[in-house]
C-alpha positions as CSV (number, residue, x, y, z in Angstrom):
1,X,27.5,-31.4,-4.7
2,X,24.8,-31.6,-7.3
3,X,21.4,-30.9,-6.1
4,X,19.0,-34.0,-6.9
5,X,15.9,-33.3,-9.0
6,X,12.7,-33.7,-6.9
7,X,10.3,-36.4,-7.6
8,X,7.5,-35.6,-10.1
9,X,4.8,-35.7,-7.6
10,X,6.6,-33.0,-5.6
11,X,7.0,-30.7,-8.8
12,X,3.0,-31.3,-9.3
13,X,2.2,-30.3,-5.8
14,X,4.4,-27.2,-6.1
15,X,2.8,-26.3,-9.5
16,X,-0.7,-27.0,-7.7
17,X,0.2,-24.5,-5.0
18,X,1.3,-21.9,-7.6
19,X,-2.0,-22.3,-9.4
20,X,-3.9,-21.7,-6.0
21,X,-1.5,-18.4,-5.7
22,X,-2.6,-17.2,-9.3
23,X,-6.3,-17.8,-8.3
24,X,-5.7,-16.1,-5.0
25,X,-4.5,-12.9,-6.8
26,X,-7.1,-13.1,-9.1
27,X,-9.8,-13.3,-6.3
28,X,-7.9,-10.3,-4.5
29,X,-8.6,-8.0,-7.5
30,X,-12.1,-7.4,-6.4
31,X,-13.7,-7.1,-3.1
32,X,-16.7,-9.1,-4.1
33,X,-14.2,-12.3,-4.4
34,X,-11.4,-11.2,-2.0
35,X,-12.7,-13.9,0.6
36,X,-12.4,-16.6,-1.8
37,X,-9.0,-15.4,-3.1
38,X,-7.8,-15.5,0.6
39,X,-8.9,-19.1,0.9
40,X,-7.0,-20.0,-2.3
41,X,-3.8,-18.4,-1.0
42,X,-4.2,-20.1,2.3
43,X,-4.7,-23.6,0.4
44,X,-1.7,-22.9,-1.7
45,X,0.6,-22.1,1.2
46,X,-0.7,-25.1,3.1
47,X,0.0,-27.5,0.2
48,X,3.6,-25.7,-0.2
49,X,4.8,-26.1,3.5
50,X,3.4,-29.8,3.8
51,X,5.1,-30.9,0.7
52,X,8.2,-29.3,1.8
53,X,8.1,-30.9,5.2
54,X,7.4,-34.4,3.9
55,X,10.2,-34.2,1.2
56,X,13.1,-33.2,3.6
57,X,14.5,-35.1,6.6
58,X,13.5,-32.7,9.3
59,X,15.1,-33.5,12.6
60,X,13.5,-30.4,14.4
61,X,9.9,-31.0,13.2
62,X,8.5,-30.6,16.6
63,X,10.2,-27.3,16.9
64,X,9.0,-26.4,13.4
65,X,5.4,-27.1,14.0
66,X,5.7,-25.2,17.3
67,X,7.0,-22.1,15.5
68,X,4.2,-22.4,13.0
69,X,1.7,-22.6,15.7
70,X,3.1,-19.7,17.5
71,X,3.3,-17.6,14.2
72,X,0.0,-18.6,13.1
73,X,-1.5,-17.6,16.6
74,X,0.1,-14.2,16.6
75,X,-1.2,-13.7,13.1
76,X,-4.7,-14.8,13.9
77,X,-4.8,-12.5,16.9
78,X,-3.4,-9.7,15.2
79,X,-6.0,-9.9,12.2
80,X,-8.7,-10.2,14.8
81,X,-7.8,-7.1,16.6
82,X,-6.4,-5.0,14.1
83,X,-8.7,-2.0,13.1
84,X,-9.2,-1.6,9.3
85,X,-8.0,2.0,9.6
86,X,-4.6,0.6,10.6
87,X,-4.3,-1.9,7.7
88,X,-1.4,0.1,5.9
89,X,0.9,-0.1,8.8
90,X,-0.1,-3.8,9.3
91,X,0.8,-4.5,5.7
92,X,4.2,-2.6,6.0
93,X,4.9,-4.6,9.1
94,X,4.1,-8.0,7.3
95,X,6.5,-6.8,4.4
96,X,9.2,-6.3,7.0
97,X,9.0,-9.8,8.3
98,X,9.2,-11.2,4.7
99,X,12.3,-9.2,4.1
100,X,13.8,-10.5,7.5
101,X,12.8,-14.2,6.8
102,X,14.8,-13.7,3.3
103,X,17.7,-12.5,5.3
104,X,17.6,-15.3,7.9
105,X,17.4,-18.0,5.3
106,X,20.2,-16.6,3.5
107,X,22.4,-16.4,6.6
108,X,21.5,-19.9,7.4
109,X,22.4,-21.2,3.7
110,X,25.6,-19.2,3.9
111,X,26.7,-20.6,7.3
112,X,25.4,-24.3,6.6
113,X,25.5,-24.7,2.6
114,X,25.9,-28.5,2.8
115,X,22.2,-28.7,4.5
116,X,21.0,-26.7,1.5
117,X,22.8,-28.5,-1.4
118,X,24.6,-25.5,-2.7
119,X,28.1,-26.7,-2.4
120,X,30.2,-27.0,-5.7
121,X,32.7,-29.9,-6.1
122,X,35.5,-27.7,-4.3
123,X,33.3,-27.7,-1.2
124,X,32.6,-24.2,-1.6
125,X,29.2,-22.4,-2.5
126,X,28.5,-22.7,-6.1
127,X,29.1,-19.0,-7.8
128,X,25.6,-19.0,-9.3
129,X,24.3,-19.6,-5.6
130,X,26.1,-16.7,-4.4
131,X,24.7,-14.5,-6.9
132,X,21.5,-15.7,-6.0
133,X,22.1,-15.5,-2.1
134,X,23.6,-12.0,-2.5
135,X,20.6,-10.7,-4.3
136,X,18.1,-12.2,-2.1
137,X,19.9,-11.1,1.1
138,X,20.2,-7.4,-0.2
139,X,16.5,-7.3,-1.4
140,X,15.2,-8.7,1.9
141,X,17.2,-6.4,4.1
142,X,16.2,-3.4,2.0
143,X,12.6,-4.6,2.2
144,X,13.1,-5.1,6.1
145,X,14.4,-1.7,6.9
146,X,12.3,0.1,4.4
147,X,9.3,-1.4,5.7
148,X,10.1,-0.5,9.5
149,X,10.5,3.2,8.2
150,X,7.1,2.9,6.4
151,X,5.3,1.4,9.2
152,X,6.5,4.2,11.7
153,X,5.4,6.9,9.1
154,X,1.9,5.2,8.7
155,X,1.7,4.8,12.3
156,X,2.4,8.3,13.1
157,X,5.4,7.3,15.3
158,X,7.5,9.2,12.8
159,X,7.0,12.3,10.8
160,X,5.2,11.6,7.4
161,X,7.0,14.6,5.9
162,X,9.8,14.1,3.7
163,X,13.1,13.8,5.7
164,X,15.8,15.2,3.1
165,X,19.4,14.3,4.0
166,X,22.2,16.4,2.4
167,X,23.6,14.6,-0.8
168,X,21.2,11.9,-0.3
169,X,21.3,11.0,-4.1
170,X,25.1,10.6,-4.0
171,X,24.9,8.5,-0.7
172,X,22.3,6.0,-2.3
173,X,23.6,5.5,-5.5
174,X,27.1,5.0,-3.8
175,X,25.7,2.7,-1.5
176,X,23.8,0.8,-4.3
177,X,26.9,0.4,-6.4
178,X,28.8,-0.8,-3.2
179,X,26.2,-3.5,-2.8
180,X,26.3,-4.7,-6.6
181,X,30.1,-4.5,-6.5
182,X,30.5,-6.6,-3.6
183,X,27.7,-9.1,-4.7
184,X,29.9,-9.4,-7.9
185,X,32.9,-9.9,-5.9
186,X,31.0,-12.5,-3.8
187,X,31.3,-14.8,-6.9
188,X,35.0,-15.2,-6.5
189,X,35.8,-14.6,-3.0
190,X,33.5,-16.4,-0.5
191,X,34.7,-14.3,2.8
192,X,32.4,-13.8,5.4
193,X,33.1,-10.0,5.7
194,X,31.8,-9.8,2.0
195,X,28.5,-11.5,3.2
196,X,28.0,-9.5,6.0
197,X,29.0,-6.1,4.5
198,X,26.4,-6.7,1.7
199,X,23.9,-7.3,4.6
200,X,24.7,-4.1,6.8
201,X,24.8,-1.7,3.7
202,X,21.3,-3.3,2.3
203,X,19.6,-2.5,5.7
204,X,21.3,1.1,5.5
205,X,20.1,1.7,2.0
206,X,16.6,0.6,2.9
207,X,16.4,3.0,5.5
208,X,18.0,5.8,3.2
209,X,15.5,5.0,0.5
210,X,12.4,5.4,2.5
211,X,12.8,8.4,4.8
212,X,12.9,10.9,2.0
213,X,9.5,9.6,0.6
214,X,6.6,11.7,2.0
215,X,3.0,10.5,2.9
216,X,1.7,11.4,-0.4
217,X,3.7,8.7,-2.0
218,X,2.7,6.1,0.6
219,X,0.6,4.0,-1.8
220,X,3.6,3.5,-4.2
221,X,6.0,2.7,-1.3
222,X,3.5,-0.1,0.0
223,X,3.3,-1.8,-3.2
224,X,7.1,-1.2,-4.0
225,X,7.6,-3.1,-0.7
226,X,5.4,-5.6,-1.6
227,X,7.3,-6.2,-5.0
228,X,10.6,-6.2,-3.2
229,X,9.4,-9.0,-0.8
230,X,8.5,-11.1,-3.6
231,X,11.7,-10.8,-5.6
232,X,13.6,-11.5,-2.3
233,X,11.6,-14.8,-1.9
234,X,12.1,-15.7,-5.6
235,X,15.9,-15.1,-5.3
236,X,16.2,-17.5,-2.2
237,X,14.0,-19.8,-4.0
238,X,16.6,-20.2,-6.8
239,X,19.2,-20.7,-4.0
240,X,17.4,-23.4,-2.2
241,X,16.1,-25.0,-5.4
242,X,12.5,-24.4,-4.2
243,X,10.2,-24.3,-7.1
244,X,7.2,-22.9,-4.7
245,X,9.2,-20.1,-3.5
246,X,10.2,-19.1,-7.0
247,X,6.6,-19.3,-8.3
248,X,5.2,-17.5,-5.1
249,X,8.1,-14.9,-5.2
250,X,7.7,-14.2,-8.9
251,X,3.9,-13.7,-8.6
252,X,4.3,-11.4,-5.6
253,X,7.2,-9.4,-7.1
254,X,5.5,-9.0,-10.6
255,X,2.1,-8.1,-9.2
256,X,3.7,-5.8,-6.9
257,X,5.6,-4.0,-9.7
258,X,2.6,-3.6,-11.8
259,X,0.6,-2.1,-8.8
260,X,3.5,0.3,-8.3
261,X,3.1,1.3,-12.0
262,X,-0.5,1.9,-11.5
263,X,-0.2,3.9,-8.6
264,X,2.4,6.1,-10.3
265,X,0.5,6.5,-13.5
266,X,-2.5,7.7,-11.1
267,X,-0.1,10.3,-9.7
268,X,1.6,11.1,-13.2
269,X,4.8,10.4,-11.3
270,X,8.0,8.3,-12.7
271,X,9.0,5.4,-10.2
272,X,12.3,7.2,-10.1
273,X,10.8,10.5,-9.0
274,X,9.0,8.6,-6.2
275,X,12.4,6.6,-5.1
276,X,14.1,10.1,-5.1
277,X,11.6,11.2,-2.5
278,X,10.6,14.6,-1.2
279,X,7.4,14.8,-2.9
280,X,5.8,18.0,-1.8
281,X,8.9,19.2,0.4
282,X,9.2,22.5,-1.5
283,X,5.5,23.3,-1.5
284,X,5.0,22.3,2.1
285,X,6.6,25.3,3.2
286,X,4.4,27.7,1.3
287,X,1.3,25.2,1.2
288,X,-1.2,28.2,0.6
289,X,-0.9,30.4,3.5
290,X,-1.6,33.5,1.2
291,X,-4.7,31.7,-0.2
292,X,-6.2,31.3,3.4
293,X,-7.4,35.0,3.1
294,X,-9.5,34.3,0.1
295,X,-13.1,34.4,0.9
296,X,-15.0,31.1,1.8
297,X,-18.1,29.5,2.7
298,X,-19.0,27.5,5.9
299,X,-21.7,25.2,5.8
300,X,-23.5,23.1,8.5
301,X,-24.7,19.6,8.8
302,X,-28.3,21.1,8.4
303,X,-27.4,22.6,5.1
304,X,-25.6,19.5,3.7
305,X,-28.6,17.5,4.8
306,X,-31.2,19.8,3.0
307,X,-29.0,20.0,-0.2
308,X,-28.6,16.3,-0.4
309,X,-32.2,15.7,0.4
310,X,-33.1,18.0,-2.7
311,X,-30.8,16.4,-4.8
312,X,-31.2,13.4,-7.5
313,X,-27.6,12.3,-7.2
314,X,-24.8,12.5,-4.6
315,X,-21.2,11.4,-5.4
316,X,-19.1,10.7,-2.2
317,X,-15.3,11.0,-2.5
318,X,-13.4,9.4,0.7
319,X,-9.9,10.1,1.5
320,X,-7.5,9.5,4.3
321,X,-9.4,11.9,6.7
322,X,-12.4,9.3,6.6
323,X,-9.9,6.9,7.7
324,X,-8.5,8.8,10.6
325,X,-11.8,9.8,11.8
326,X,-13.3,6.0,11.4
327,X,-16.4,7.6,9.6
328,X,-16.9,4.9,7.0
329,X,-19.8,3.2,9.1
330,X,-21.8,6.5,9.8
331,X,-21.0,7.6,6.1
332,X,-22.7,4.3,4.8
333,X,-25.5,5.1,7.3
334,X,-25.7,8.5,5.9
335,X,-25.8,7.3,2.4
336,X,-28.6,4.5,3.2
337,X,-30.8,7.4,4.5
338,X,-30.4,9.2,1.3
339,X,-31.1,6.1,-0.9
340,X,-34.4,5.6,1.2
341,X,-35.4,9.1,0.2
342,X,-35.1,8.4,-3.4
343,X,-31.4,9.9,-4.0
344,X,-28.9,8.3,-6.1
345,X,-25.8,7.7,-4.1
346,X,-22.2,6.5,-5.6
347,X,-18.6,6.5,-4.2
348,X,-15.7,7.6,-6.2
349,X,-12.4,5.9,-5.3
350,X,-9.0,7.3,-6.5
351,X,-6.2,4.8,-6.9
352,X,-4.0,6.7,-4.3
353,X,-6.5,7.6,-1.9
354,X,-5.4,6.6,1.5
355,X,-2.0,5.3,2.6
356,X,-2.1,1.9,0.8
357,X,-3.5,0.5,-2.6
358,X,-7.0,-0.1,-2.3
359,X,-7.2,1.7,1.3
360,X,-10.7,3.2,0.8
361,X,-12.2,0.1,-0.8
362,X,-11.2,-1.9,2.3
363,X,-12.8,0.4,4.6
364,X,-15.9,0.6,2.6
365,X,-16.1,-2.8,2.2
366,X,-15.7,-2.9,6.1
367,X,-18.8,-0.9,6.5
368,X,-20.5,-3.1,4.0
369,X,-21.0,-0.7,1.2
370,X,-22.3,-2.4,-1.7
371,X,-19.7,-3.0,-4.3
372,X,-21.7,-1.8,-7.2
373,X,-21.8,1.7,-5.8
374,X,-18.3,2.1,-5.6
375,X,-16.4,3.2,-8.8
376,X,-12.9,3.9,-9.9
377,X,-11.8,7.4,-11.2
378,X,-11.9,6.8,-15.0
379,X,-15.4,5.1,-14.5
380,X,-17.0,7.9,-12.8
381,X,-15.2,11.0,-13.5
382,X,-17.4,12.2,-16.3
383,X,-20.4,12.1,-14.1
384,X,-19.5,14.9,-11.8
385,X,-20.7,17.5,-14.3
386,X,-24.3,15.9,-14.1
387,X,-24.2,15.4,-10.4
388,X,-26.1,17.7,-7.9
389,X,-23.7,17.2,-4.7
390,X,-20.1,16.3,-4.7
391,X,-19.6,15.2,-0.8
392,X,-15.7,15.0,-0.3
393,X,-14.8,13.5,3.0
394,X,-11.3,13.6,4.1
395,X,-9.8,14.0,0.5
396,X,-7.7,16.8,-0.7
397,X,-5.0,16.1,-3.3
398,X,-7.1,14.0,-5.1
399,X,-9.7,16.6,-6.0
400,X,-7.4,19.6,-6.3
401,X,-7.9,21.1,-9.7
402,X,-4.4,22.4,-9.6
403,X,-3.2,19.1,-10.9
404,X,-5.0,20.4,-14.2
405,X,-4.1,23.8,-14.4
406,X,-1.1,24.8,-12.3
407,X,2.1,23.8,-14.0
408,X,4.0,25.1,-11.1
409,X,2.2,22.6,-8.8
410,X,3.9,19.4,-7.5
411,X,0.9,17.3,-8.3
412,X,0.6,18.9,-12.0
413,X,-0.7,16.0,-14.4
414,X,-2.0,13.9,-11.7
415,X,-5.4,12.6,-12.6
416,X,-8.0,14.1,-10.2
417,X,-11.7,13.9,-9.7
418,X,-13.6,16.8,-11.5
419,X,-15.6,17.9,-8.3
420,X,-15.2,21.4,-9.5
421,X,-18.0,20.6,-12.1
422,X,-20.5,19.6,-9.6
423,X,-23.5,21.9,-8.8
424,X,-22.8,21.9,-5.0
425,X,-19.7,20.7,-3.4
426,X,-19.6,19.8,0.3
427,X,-16.1,19.4,1.9
428,X,-15.3,17.8,5.1
429,X,-12.0,18.8,6.8
430,X,-11.0,19.7,10.1
431,X,-9.7,23.3,9.7
432,X,-9.0,25.7,6.8
433,X,-5.5,25.9,7.8
434,X,-4.5,22.4,6.6
435,X,-3.3,21.2,3.5
436,X,-2.9,17.6,1.9
437,X,0.2,15.7,2.0
438,X,1.5,17.3,-1.3
439,X,1.6,20.5,0.7
440,X,-0.6,22.7,-1.8
441,X,-3.8,24.7,-1.1
442,X,-7.2,23.4,-3.1
443,X,-9.0,26.0,-5.1
444,X,-12.2,23.9,-4.4
445,X,-12.3,25.5,-1.0
446,X,-12.9,28.9,-2.5
447,X,-15.5,27.9,-5.0
448,X,-19.0,29.8,-5.2
449,X,-20.8,26.4,-5.1
450,X,-18.6,25.0,-2.3
451,X,-19.5,24.8,1.3
452,X,-16.8,23.8,3.9
453,X,-17.9,21.6,6.7
454,X,-15.2,22.2,9.2
455,X,-15.3,19.3,12.0
456,X,-14.4,15.9,12.6
457,X,-15.5,13.6,9.8
458,X,-17.4,11.2,11.9
459,X,-19.0,13.7,14.0
460,X,-20.1,15.7,11.0
461,X,-21.8,12.7,9.3
462,X,-23.5,11.7,12.6
463,X,-24.9,15.3,12.6
464,X,-25.8,15.3,8.9
465,X,-27.6,11.7,9.6
466,X,-29.7,13.3,12.6
467,X,-30.7,16.4,10.2
468,X,-31.8,13.9,7.7
469,X,-33.9,11.9,9.9
470,X,-36.0,15.1,11.4
């Protein structure tokens, strides 16, 4: 049967909802406007949900409202309790829910097409709707299983190292080809086995695509899964003739794709090489064991406090180690003490620092670091040559000069901070034995102007603050 065009006011309401979502994305582009962006997103979703409920004959309205209340309650409690350092795995978990929602909606539409208005004159689902449904359930299932693996890796419940299966590329390409072939065949044969086989293969390929990807590529994975969830929603929006879903899905999908491109550019890697997985797998085995015998200097909290008190300028480079140690608050306190003593303090944020896009920005914002003190790589990198102290806390690969000099390094070509040009470098890490997720040693450890501060990042910053105050 033909799907009736919605009333003009419904189209207007969905358009307003879409405008709110665009304003939400615009607001989320900066920590200073992120709260306003979240409010726009909430308003847009409220308009979309209310409009959908009003324009449909909903026999189970109490059940739907109850489900919204339960889901909203779980989300509210989770948001209140979750630590900011656990935000990457929370985002991955949310992506998995979006993917599963697309799968469940597609399954409902397949099992009861009349309720969704996607039947043709012959009583079968329209061929175009079958393509949209097939793509929606495939992308949704990939998003779900891939996000579950990303969650397990980020939460430390699964090794963050690449897990390389034999013939993985052949298996992946073969599975993807089978999914696309079955979607094409689905347009001429509506048999349930085709639908459920597409679903099962999509769940499988999501798992296979993410397990070979190591921790160094997690920012790209998070933004990629974000994009997938958007395209899954957009595909189901076409199937359901829901303008709001199409607009929202397209916005999320395109913004996630752009973010993935930015992340790949920040690592000087192609999107295909990330999907192929295994970043640093070969280097991890050799990760600089021979270099550990090179001479290096060990510093103390008192050394760092004295040198930074004498400095005119200090640039702090935070990384995932800061997040693990939850050192952002004491780090801000250290910076506040230095600023009171007349020292200029800035923060340098690499696009791929941490485990998701903007991870370091979120943590610094939580610690109430002023936004005007936080700078992106391209805006501050030239200042290292004039700065007195580069203070590196928990970062490694993003300050590794091998990216500029060693063509055999797995991170060669990745833009990194020029901390090696600073007059003095303090480098906080737990031990000299560890290397970054890329699995390569760092020449900065062994420079004449570098002092290694081997300790838990939070404990070391606490000791530095005490030394600064004496």
